[in-house]
Short mmCIF file of C-alpha atoms in Angstrom, two decimals:
data_model
loop_
_atom_site.label_atom_id
_atom_site.label_comp_id
_atom_site.label_asym_id
_atom_site.label_seq_id
_atom_site.Cartn_x
_atom_site.Cartn_y
_atom_site.Cartn_z
CA UNK A 1 90.91 100.42 105.83
CA UNK A 2 92.83 103.74 105.18
CA UNK A 3 89.63 105.55 106.28
CA UNK A 4 89.30 103.76 109.47
CA UNK A 5 92.96 104.23 110.46
CA UNK A 6 92.72 107.99 109.98
CA UNK A 7 89.43 108.14 111.90
CA UNK A 8 90.50 106.44 114.85
CA UNK A 9 93.81 107.87 115.24
CA UNK A 10 92.12 111.35 114.73
CA UNK A 11 90.03 110.78 117.93
CA UNK A 12 93.15 109.56 119.74
CA UNK A 13 95.02 112.84 118.83
CA UNK A 14 92.11 114.99 119.83
CA UNK A 15 91.91 113.35 123.30
CA UNK A 16 95.66 113.61 123.65
CA UNK A 17 95.73 117.37 122.82
CA UNK A 18 93.06 118.14 125.44
CA UNK A 19 94.63 116.23 127.95
CA UNK A 20 98.27 117.47 127.46
CA UNK A 21 97.15 121.03 126.86
CA UNK A 22 95.54 121.17 130.42
CA UNK A 23 99.10 119.98 131.68
CA UNK A 24 100.79 122.71 129.64
CA UNK A 25 103.15 120.37 127.84
CA UNK A 26 103.42 122.56 124.65
CA UNK A 27 106.83 121.31 123.72
CA UNK A 28 105.78 117.67 123.82
CA UNK A 29 102.99 118.39 121.38
CA UNK A 30 105.56 119.40 118.80
CA UNK A 31 107.00 115.85 118.88
CA UNK A 32 105.93 113.23 116.44
CA UNK A 33 103.91 110.50 118.04
CA UNK A 34 105.57 107.37 116.92
CA UNK A 35 102.60 105.16 117.61
CA UNK A 36 100.43 107.07 115.04
CA UNK A 37 99.52 104.57 112.54
CA UNK A 38 98.62 106.82 109.50
CA UNK A 39 99.83 105.80 105.97
CA UNK A 40 102.15 108.90 106.02
CA UNK A 41 104.05 107.60 109.03
CA UNK A 42 103.58 103.85 108.51
CA UNK A 43 105.31 103.49 105.12
CA UNK A 44 108.71 104.64 106.11
CA UNK A 45 110.95 101.64 106.61
CA UNK A 46 111.75 98.28 105.00
CA UNK A 47 110.02 96.51 107.83
CA UNK A 48 106.89 98.52 107.05
CA UNK A 49 107.15 97.37 103.34
CA UNK A 50 107.51 93.71 104.28
CA UNK A 51 104.69 93.98 106.70
CA UNK A 52 102.42 95.58 103.95
CA UNK A 53 103.04 92.80 101.37
CA UNK A 54 102.61 90.26 104.18
CA UNK A 55 98.97 91.60 104.44
CA UNK A 56 98.32 91.18 100.74
CA UNK A 57 99.31 87.51 100.98
CA UNK A 58 97.18 87.01 104.01
CA UNK A 59 94.22 88.46 102.27
CA UNK A 60 94.60 86.03 99.46
CA UNK A 61 93.52 83.27 101.75
CA UNK A 62 89.87 84.58 101.56
CA UNK A 63 89.54 81.65 99.12
CA UNK A 64 89.43 79.32 102.03
CA UNK A 65 87.22 81.31 104.41
CA UNK A 66 83.85 80.20 105.58
CA UNK A 67 80.66 80.85 103.70
CA UNK A 68 77.91 79.85 106.23
CA UNK A 69 77.25 76.50 107.74
CA UNK A 70 79.08 73.54 106.02
CA UNK A 71 80.47 75.74 103.32
CA UNK A 72 83.58 77.61 102.27
CA UNK A 73 84.25 80.23 99.66
CA UNK A 74 86.30 77.82 97.43
CA UNK A 75 83.18 75.84 96.63
CA UNK A 76 81.85 78.83 94.79
CA UNK A 77 83.92 77.65 91.75
CA UNK A 78 83.28 73.86 92.17
CA UNK A 79 79.64 73.54 92.61
CA UNK A 80 78.47 74.90 89.23
CA UNK A 81 80.92 72.73 87.25
CA UNK A 82 78.84 69.56 87.74
CA UNK A 83 82.12 67.52 88.84
CA UNK A 84 80.93 67.58 92.54
CA UNK A 85 77.67 67.16 94.61
CA UNK A 86 76.80 67.26 98.28
CA UNK A 87 75.46 64.72 100.72
CA UNK A 88 74.41 67.34 103.36
CA UNK A 89 72.50 70.05 101.38
CA UNK A 90 72.21 72.18 104.56
CA UNK A 91 73.56 75.40 103.17
CA UNK A 92 71.06 77.24 100.95
CA UNK A 93 73.58 79.33 99.25
CA UNK A 94 75.67 76.30 98.26
CA UNK A 95 72.47 74.42 97.21
CA UNK A 96 71.79 77.37 94.84
CA UNK A 97 75.20 77.03 93.37
CA UNK A 98 74.83 73.32 92.72
CA UNK A 99 71.38 73.94 91.14
CA UNK A 100 72.53 76.89 89.12
CA UNK A 101 69.90 79.03 90.79
CA UNK A 102 72.27 81.50 92.49
CA UNK A 103 71.64 85.17 92.27
CA UNK A 104 73.08 88.54 93.58
CA UNK A 105 72.48 87.78 97.15
CA UNK A 106 74.27 84.41 97.25
CA UNK A 107 76.81 84.62 100.11
CA UNK A 108 79.62 83.14 97.95
CA UNK A 109 79.16 85.79 95.46
CA UNK A 110 79.58 88.51 98.00
CA UNK A 111 82.37 86.95 99.62
CA UNK A 112 84.51 86.64 96.52
CA UNK A 113 83.81 90.21 95.42
CA UNK A 114 84.99 91.54 98.81
CA UNK A 115 87.74 89.09 99.05
CA UNK A 116 89.20 90.04 95.66
CA UNK A 117 88.88 93.74 96.13
CA UNK A 118 90.41 93.69 99.51
CA UNK A 119 93.45 92.02 97.87
CA UNK A 120 93.47 94.71 95.21
CA UNK A 121 93.11 97.49 97.89
CA UNK A 122 96.04 96.44 99.88
CA UNK A 123 98.18 95.73 96.68
CA UNK A 124 97.35 99.21 95.68
CA UNK A 125 98.75 100.63 99.06
CA UNK A 126 101.94 98.82 98.59
CA UNK A 127 102.36 100.06 95.06
CA UNK A 128 101.56 103.63 95.98
CA UNK A 129 103.54 103.86 99.16
CA UNK A 130 106.50 101.48 99.10
CA UNK A 131 108.28 103.21 96.18
CA UNK A 132 108.85 106.15 98.41
CA UNK A 133 110.70 104.21 101.38
CA UNK A 134 114.38 104.49 101.76
CA UNK A 135 115.39 100.89 101.61
CA UNK A 136 117.48 98.41 99.61
CA UNK A 137 116.50 98.68 95.97
CA UNK A 138 116.42 95.01 95.08
CA UNK A 139 114.21 94.23 98.10
CA UNK A 140 111.88 97.17 97.19
CA UNK A 141 111.80 95.87 93.44
CA UNK A 142 111.02 92.45 94.71
CA UNK A 143 108.08 93.58 96.85
CA UNK A 144 106.60 95.64 94.15
CA UNK A 145 106.85 92.81 91.95
CA UNK A 146 104.83 90.53 94.35
CA UNK A 147 102.17 93.23 94.70
CA UNK A 148 101.80 93.36 91.00
CA UNK A 149 101.38 89.63 90.83
CA UNK A 150 98.84 89.54 93.46
CA UNK A 151 96.82 92.24 92.07
CA UNK A 152 96.88 90.82 88.61
CA UNK A 153 95.94 87.38 90.16
CA UNK A 154 92.97 89.14 91.93
CA UNK A 155 91.83 90.99 88.78
CA UNK A 156 92.23 87.82 86.78
CA UNK A 157 89.63 86.12 89.02
CA UNK A 158 87.32 89.30 88.91
CA UNK A 159 87.30 89.69 85.10
CA UNK A 160 86.49 85.99 84.53
CA UNK A 161 83.89 85.86 87.18
CA UNK A 162 81.94 89.11 86.45
CA UNK A 163 83.34 90.24 83.12
CA UNK A 164 83.55 94.24 83.01
CA UNK A 165 84.46 95.27 86.64
CA UNK A 166 85.66 98.45 88.41
CA UNK A 167 89.39 98.92 87.63
CA UNK A 168 90.96 100.49 90.88
CA UNK A 169 94.76 101.24 90.63
CA UNK A 170 95.09 103.77 93.54
CA UNK A 171 94.32 103.71 97.37
CA UNK A 172 90.76 104.83 97.86
CA UNK A 173 89.06 107.03 100.44
CA UNK A 174 85.77 108.91 100.73
CA UNK A 175 87.25 111.88 99.05
CA UNK A 176 88.64 109.96 96.06
CA UNK A 177 87.17 111.10 92.78
CA UNK A 178 86.29 107.50 91.80
CA UNK A 179 85.02 106.51 94.99
CA UNK A 180 81.95 105.06 93.04
CA UNK A 181 83.89 103.63 90.10
CA UNK A 182 82.01 102.29 87.21
CA UNK A 183 82.74 99.09 85.47
CA UNK A 184 85.79 98.92 83.02
CA UNK A 185 85.75 96.70 79.91
CA UNK A 186 87.31 93.36 79.89
CA UNK A 187 89.95 94.46 77.40
CA UNK A 188 91.00 97.28 79.96
CA UNK A 189 91.29 94.87 82.72
CA UNK A 190 93.22 92.38 80.97
CA UNK A 191 95.57 95.17 79.64
CA UNK A 192 96.22 96.07 83.44
CA UNK A 193 96.89 92.39 84.23
CA UNK A 194 99.31 91.87 81.45
CA UNK A 195 101.16 95.10 82.30
CA UNK A 196 101.44 94.12 85.96
CA UNK A 197 102.79 90.73 85.06
CA UNK A 198 105.18 91.91 82.59
CA UNK A 199 106.57 94.40 85.26
CA UNK A 200 106.75 91.65 87.76
CA UNK A 201 108.80 89.53 85.44
CA UNK A 202 111.51 92.22 85.53
CA UNK A 203 111.36 92.72 89.45
CA UNK A 204 114.37 90.44 90.24
CA UNK A 205 112.28 87.77 91.72
CA UNK A 206 113.88 84.33 92.32
CA UNK A 207 112.98 81.65 89.87
CA UNK A 208 111.50 79.42 92.75
CA UNK A 209 110.83 80.40 96.36
CA UNK A 210 110.40 77.61 99.05
CA UNK A 211 108.96 80.17 101.50
CA UNK A 212 105.87 80.39 99.35
CA UNK A 213 106.43 84.06 97.97
CA UNK A 214 105.81 84.81 94.43
CA UNK A 215 108.60 83.65 92.08
CA UNK A 216 109.73 84.33 88.47
CA UNK A 217 108.25 80.92 87.57
CA UNK A 218 104.95 81.86 89.42
CA UNK A 219 104.66 85.14 87.32
CA UNK A 220 105.39 83.51 83.89
CA UNK A 221 102.96 80.79 84.65
CA UNK A 222 100.13 83.22 85.53
CA UNK A 223 100.94 85.13 82.38
CA UNK A 224 100.74 82.05 80.26
CA UNK A 225 97.32 81.24 81.76
CA UNK A 226 96.12 84.73 81.10
CA UNK A 227 97.15 84.72 77.51
CA UNK A 228 95.50 81.28 77.00
CA UNK A 229 92.25 82.77 78.54
CA UNK A 230 92.34 85.87 76.34
CA UNK A 231 92.79 83.62 73.23
CA UNK A 232 89.30 82.07 74.18
CA UNK A 233 85.96 83.42 75.06
CA UNK A 234 84.87 86.32 75.18
CA UNK A 235 87.91 88.19 73.85
CA UNK A 236 88.78 85.55 71.12
CA UNK A 237 92.29 87.03 70.61
CA UNK A 238 93.63 84.06 68.93
CA UNK A 239 97.05 85.38 68.40
CA UNK A 240 97.50 84.95 72.27
CA UNK A 241 97.80 81.22 71.89
CA UNK A 242 101.26 81.60 70.52
CA UNK A 243 101.96 83.98 73.44
CA UNK A 244 100.70 81.54 75.93
CA UNK A 245 102.72 78.62 74.45
CA UNK A 246 105.91 80.74 74.40
CA UNK A 247 105.52 81.84 78.04
CA UNK A 248 104.71 78.34 79.20
CA UNK A 249 107.88 77.07 77.28
CA UNK A 250 109.97 79.30 79.17
CA UNK A 251 108.84 77.49 82.35
CA UNK A 252 109.41 74.28 80.82
CA UNK A 253 112.82 75.08 79.30
CA UNK A 254 114.11 76.60 82.56
CA UNK A 255 112.41 74.26 84.93
CA UNK A 256 115.31 73.72 87.30
CA UNK A 257 113.88 72.35 90.63
CA UNK A 258 110.34 72.39 89.07
CA UNK A 259 109.33 69.00 88.10
CA UNK A 260 106.19 66.59 88.18
CA UNK A 261 106.01 64.61 91.23
CA UNK A 262 106.65 60.95 90.92
CA UNK A 263 103.38 60.03 92.66
CA UNK A 264 100.09 61.93 93.35
CA UNK A 265 100.59 61.32 97.07
CA UNK A 266 103.36 63.94 96.96
CA UNK A 267 100.88 66.48 95.57
CA UNK A 268 99.20 66.59 99.00
CA UNK A 269 102.31 66.03 101.16
CA UNK A 270 102.77 68.99 103.50
CA UNK A 271 106.48 68.36 103.61
CA UNK A 272 106.54 69.19 99.89
CA UNK A 273 104.91 72.59 100.06
CA UNK A 274 106.35 75.14 97.73
CA UNK A 275 108.61 72.64 96.17
CA UNK A 276 108.71 70.40 93.05
CA UNK A 277 105.34 70.64 91.20
CA UNK A 278 103.97 73.47 93.42
CA UNK A 279 104.77 76.63 91.61
CA UNK A 280 102.47 78.84 93.64
CA UNK A 281 99.99 77.97 96.57
CA UNK A 282 98.02 79.77 99.24
CA UNK A 283 100.04 79.27 102.37
CA UNK A 284 98.71 77.53 105.42
CA UNK A 285 100.06 76.82 108.74
CA UNK A 286 98.18 75.66 111.69
CA UNK A 287 99.70 78.35 114.05
CA UNK A 288 97.99 81.05 111.64
CA UNK A 289 95.32 79.26 109.59
CA UNK A 290 95.10 75.51 108.81
CA UNK A 291 94.18 74.05 105.38
CA UNK A 292 90.51 74.94 104.69
CA UNK A 293 89.67 71.89 102.54
CA UNK A 294 87.71 70.02 105.30
CA UNK A 295 84.48 70.34 103.65
CA UNK A 296 85.77 67.58 101.29
CA UNK A 297 85.57 65.03 104.27
CA UNK A 298 82.83 62.42 104.21
CA UNK A 299 79.80 63.14 106.31
CA UNK A 300 80.44 62.01 109.82
CA UNK A 301 82.55 59.18 108.93
CA UNK A 302 85.81 58.44 111.06
CA UNK A 303 88.44 59.19 108.49
CA UNK A 304 90.43 61.46 110.65
CA UNK A 305 91.89 61.68 114.29
CA UNK A 306 88.69 63.65 115.18
CA UNK A 307 86.69 60.57 114.68
CA UNK A 308 83.22 60.69 112.99
CA UNK A 309 83.17 64.18 111.51
CA UNK A 310 83.28 66.08 108.53
CA UNK A 311 80.26 67.52 106.40
CA UNK A 312 80.18 65.83 103.08
CA UNK A 313 79.21 69.15 101.41
CA UNK A 314 81.65 68.50 98.53
CA UNK A 315 81.89 65.01 97.12
CA UNK A 316 82.78 63.78 93.57
CA UNK A 317 79.81 63.50 91.25
CA UNK A 318 79.72 59.77 90.60
CA UNK A 319 79.51 60.13 86.80
CA UNK A 320 82.56 62.31 86.84
CA UNK A 321 84.35 59.68 89.00
CA UNK A 322 83.31 57.04 86.53
CA UNK A 323 84.73 59.20 83.59
CA UNK A 324 88.18 58.18 84.61
CA UNK A 325 89.64 55.18 82.96
CA UNK A 326 89.69 52.33 85.40
CA UNK A 327 93.48 52.05 84.77
CA UNK A 328 94.01 55.70 85.50
CA UNK A 329 96.15 56.06 88.68
CA UNK A 330 94.41 59.20 89.64
CA UNK A 331 91.34 56.97 90.02
CA UNK A 332 92.85 54.37 92.41
CA UNK A 333 91.91 54.17 95.98
CA UNK A 334 94.17 56.34 98.11
CA UNK A 335 96.64 56.75 95.21
CA UNK A 336 95.16 59.43 93.18
CA UNK A 337 92.48 62.07 93.62
CA UNK A 338 89.90 59.58 95.32
CA UNK A 339 89.55 57.22 98.08
CA UNK A 340 86.81 54.67 98.87
CA UNK A 341 88.21 53.39 102.03
CA UNK A 342 90.25 54.57 104.80
CA UNK A 343 91.60 53.90 108.40
CA UNK A 344 89.27 54.39 111.31
CA UNK A 345 90.07 57.54 113.19
CA UNK A 346 92.82 58.10 110.71
CA UNK A 347 95.08 55.37 111.93
CA UNK A 348 92.99 52.38 112.86
CA UNK A 349 91.46 49.46 111.03
CA UNK A 350 90.71 49.97 107.34
CA UNK A 351 87.03 50.30 106.48
CA UNK A 352 84.81 50.88 103.38
CA UNK A 353 83.38 54.49 102.76
CA UNK A 354 80.54 53.13 100.62
CA UNK A 355 81.44 55.65 97.79
CA UNK A 356 84.25 57.56 96.48
CA UNK A 357 85.38 60.84 98.23
CA UNK A 358 88.01 63.52 97.27
CA UNK A 359 91.45 62.47 98.42
CA UNK A 360 93.32 65.23 96.46
CA UNK A 361 93.59 67.69 99.34
CA UNK A 362 93.64 64.95 102.18
CA UNK A 363 96.51 65.44 104.57
CA UNK A 364 97.58 62.00 105.77
CA UNK A 365 100.29 63.72 108.12
CA UNK A 366 97.50 65.86 109.98
CA UNK A 367 94.68 63.26 109.82
CA UNK A 368 96.71 60.09 110.28
CA UNK A 369 97.35 56.95 108.15
CA UNK A 370 97.60 53.33 108.73
CA UNK A 371 99.20 52.75 112.19
CA UNK A 372 100.32 56.46 112.52
CA UNK A 373 98.13 58.79 114.35
CA UNK A 374 97.61 62.27 112.85
CA UNK A 375 99.30 65.34 114.21
CA UNK A 376 96.06 67.38 114.17
CA UNK A 377 97.83 70.36 112.54
CA UNK A 378 96.85 70.72 108.91
CA UNK A 379 99.74 72.68 107.40
CA UNK A 380 98.99 71.74 103.67
CA UNK A 381 98.97 74.46 101.28
CA UNK A 382 96.25 75.16 98.68
CA UNK A 383 97.66 74.80 95.13
CA UNK A 384 97.26 77.72 92.79
CA UNK A 385 99.67 76.53 90.09
CA UNK A 386 101.14 73.27 89.69
CA UNK A 387 103.66 72.36 87.00
CA UNK A 388 101.10 69.88 85.58
CA UNK A 389 98.99 72.93 84.40
CA UNK A 390 102.03 74.56 82.71
CA UNK A 391 102.49 71.31 80.63
CA UNK A 392 98.72 71.31 79.73
CA UNK A 393 98.69 75.09 78.94
CA UNK A 394 101.77 74.57 76.69
CA UNK A 395 100.09 71.43 74.89
CA UNK A 396 96.88 73.26 74.36
CA UNK A 397 98.24 76.59 73.23
CA UNK A 398 100.88 75.00 70.93
CA UNK A 399 98.27 72.91 69.16
CA UNK A 400 96.23 75.91 68.55
CA UNK A 401 99.03 77.95 67.20
CA UNK A 402 100.68 75.30 65.17
CA UNK A 403 98.99 72.04 65.38
CA UNK A 404 99.96 68.87 67.19
CA UNK A 405 103.80 68.82 67.08
CA UNK A 406 106.43 66.74 68.96
CA UNK A 407 106.81 69.27 71.96
CA UNK A 408 103.12 69.60 72.45
CA UNK A 409 102.61 65.98 72.37
CA UNK A 410 105.47 65.34 74.88
CA UNK A 411 103.79 67.71 77.26
CA UNK A 412 100.50 65.88 77.10
CA UNK A 413 102.18 62.50 77.29
CA UNK A 414 104.05 63.36 80.45
CA UNK A 415 100.73 63.97 82.21
CA UNK A 416 99.23 60.66 81.03
CA UNK A 417 102.58 58.73 81.72
CA UNK A 418 102.23 59.68 85.31
CA UNK A 419 98.59 58.38 85.23
CA UNK A 420 99.79 55.11 83.68
CA UNK A 421 97.71 55.65 80.59
CA UNK A 422 98.73 54.81 77.21
CA UNK A 423 98.85 57.74 74.69
CA UNK A 424 98.08 57.10 71.02
CA UNK A 425 101.05 57.83 68.51
CA UNK A 426 101.41 61.53 67.57
CA UNK A 427 100.59 60.65 63.90
CA UNK A 428 97.06 59.50 65.02
CA UNK A 429 96.15 62.93 66.07
CA UNK A 430 94.78 66.04 64.03
CA UNK A 431 94.34 69.28 65.66
CA UNK A 432 90.74 68.70 66.93
CA UNK A 433 91.44 65.21 68.35
CA UNK A 434 94.51 66.59 70.05
CA UNK A 435 92.69 69.54 71.37
CA UNK A 436 90.00 67.50 73.05
CA UNK A 437 92.57 65.13 74.41
CA UNK A 438 94.26 68.01 76.17
CA UNK A 439 90.87 69.46 77.37
CA UNK A 440 90.13 65.85 78.92
CA UNK A 441 93.38 65.83 80.69
CA UNK A 442 92.59 69.29 82.05
CA UNK A 443 89.29 67.94 83.51
CA UNK A 444 90.90 65.04 85.01
CA UNK A 445 94.34 66.48 86.07
CA UNK A 446 93.17 69.73 87.40
CA UNK A 447 89.78 68.81 89.01
CA UNK A 448 88.83 70.05 92.43
CA UNK A 449 91.37 72.93 92.03
CA UNK A 450 88.95 75.77 91.27
CA UNK A 451 90.02 75.79 87.41
CA UNK A 452 87.43 73.66 85.55
CA UNK A 453 84.67 76.51 85.67
CA UNK A 454 86.94 78.98 83.84
CA UNK A 455 87.75 76.40 81.28
CA UNK A 456 84.09 75.88 80.64
CA UNK A 457 83.61 79.63 80.18
CA UNK A 458 86.63 80.25 78.01
CA UNK A 459 86.00 77.25 75.81
CA UNK A 460 82.16 77.45 75.97
CA UNK A 461 82.38 73.78 76.20
CA UNK A 462 81.84 71.34 78.86
CA UNK A 463 83.15 67.75 79.31
CA UNK A 464 80.26 65.30 79.21
CA UNK A 465 81.06 62.69 81.86
CA UNK A 466 78.92 59.96 80.34
CA UNK A 467 79.88 60.31 76.64
CA UNK A 468 83.52 61.57 76.94
CA UNK A 469 82.59 64.33 74.30
CA UNK A 470 82.46 68.11 74.82
CA UNK A 471 79.01 69.73 74.85
CA UNK A 472 78.24 73.33 74.07
CA UNK A 473 78.19 75.30 77.16
CA UNK A 474 74.72 76.57 76.72
CA UNK A 475 72.32 73.70 77.06
CA UNK A 476 74.84 71.30 78.89
CA UNK A 477 73.04 69.55 81.72
CA UNK A 478 74.89 69.38 85.05
CA UNK A 479 74.43 65.81 86.06
CA UNK A 480 74.64 66.69 89.81
CA UNK A 481 71.45 68.80 89.57
CA UNK A 482 69.94 67.93 86.17
CA UNK A 483 69.77 71.76 85.48
CA UNK A 484 70.99 73.09 81.99
CA UNK A 485 73.47 75.91 81.81
CA UNK A 486 72.17 79.13 80.18
CA UNK A 487 73.76 81.97 78.46
CA UNK A 488 73.67 84.09 81.57
CA UNK A 489 75.75 81.49 83.47
CA UNK A 490 78.95 82.54 81.52
CA UNK A 491 79.13 85.55 84.10
CA UNK A 492 78.17 85.57 87.69
CA UNK A 493 75.84 88.28 89.15
CA UNK A 494 77.44 91.21 90.85
CA UNK A 495 76.44 91.37 94.54
CA UNK A 496 73.37 93.35 95.15
CA UNK A 497 74.60 95.14 97.98
CA UNK A 498 77.50 96.58 95.89
CA UNK A 499 74.98 97.88 93.30
CA UNK A 500 72.98 99.47 96.03
CA UNK A 501 76.16 100.99 97.65
CA UNK A 502 77.59 102.13 94.29
CA UNK A 503 75.19 103.89 91.79
CA UNK A 504 77.93 103.48 89.21
CA UNK A 505 77.45 99.83 88.95
CA UNK A 506 75.15 97.73 86.77
CA UNK A 507 73.94 94.11 86.84
CA UNK A 508 75.06 91.40 84.37
CA UNK A 509 72.25 90.27 82.11
CA UNK A 510 69.85 87.60 83.29
CA UNK A 511 70.01 88.50 86.96
#
């Protein structure tokens, strides 16, 4: 982006010089052109700083962008988990993700690389240029804290997806010494992530932020998740379990307005965006970008105001749906994460869908509900961190650090209580059984939120939907495709075009 700006404005300046020189306006040429959008002239006011950080937030929405016919980028982290399947199968890249036959040319892989590094690039511009702006110090510190969070968030995806990745911390141009960066070790990447988040903690951010901007609670939640991940594969820094527990406990002990919603319907109620359980989300508004989860609609069934529509390219794998206890409220029709019937055209007569579909991201305000037509404006956010995950991070990390104690038990029980599930007494658990109880709740509570794949990798374990046990990652058969996971699947391939363009990059094993 920086290169294009300079190139284009350079051509404009050259043309202006020729034109005005012929007119003899030498005095005017000594004036500074206020319309020149070069970094040196742009980053001069508080408004510029706010615009720059807004661009980073906007870039983060790449997660919801399209990835070819009947597919979106977010399916990249769902299809390989075995928890979903498709009833259209018309996108070859998506089919390859489902069948574990994806490669370095798979569109979703390319889109995630480009999306992640665009967030990083624009965050780097903020961190490089905003400190020099003469503006309110507290406002500047908050913007820098937000940029550090968003850069850490992007690198956290990158290091878990590809392992060793290029570590870029300064704005790049064709003249940069590291224009062809090599891959940095995962330890180096995690070191930057932790440093960024630690500095963001001290940036004076509000505890919560109903506008959807980064908050102190969001920073601590991401840091707890980072520590939990570092404690698992491949780093195996087990001392980080205690760090994860401590950081999650800070959120729990200082929750304030943060709480578990009373019902699962509130999780996808657009009027509750950025409130209650929602700690951090990707922001969507129909005026700019509407919620991108439409690929979870059934295939050409009239469940919305649009009538028969939808693609059915992401539906629950039936064995995963069946793995929920029949009494689990999350399994109940139109009450939890699934629906098996809905109202014709969103607001008409109830009709049977023939199978379960994913209700977790269904916006009843936009699409309609019984007797109430939809607004046709899907302003529902895409959740990144919910308070439910904080409780599960704490329960898992505290158990790993100190065994199953009362506080860890209470965190797990809160999740199960809302699902209306009985929880065995604390005394009935040992460390291993409590560990697997928490893992099971992660699969059931956080499903369809782009988290399960990363649990599979850091644990090197996969929930077996038919047995309720946890299989080793390598050799586990995904029931949506009857294909077994291999060692190479612990990492995704780097996009082939990136390797062609950058001779400093190498490919992950097996691709």
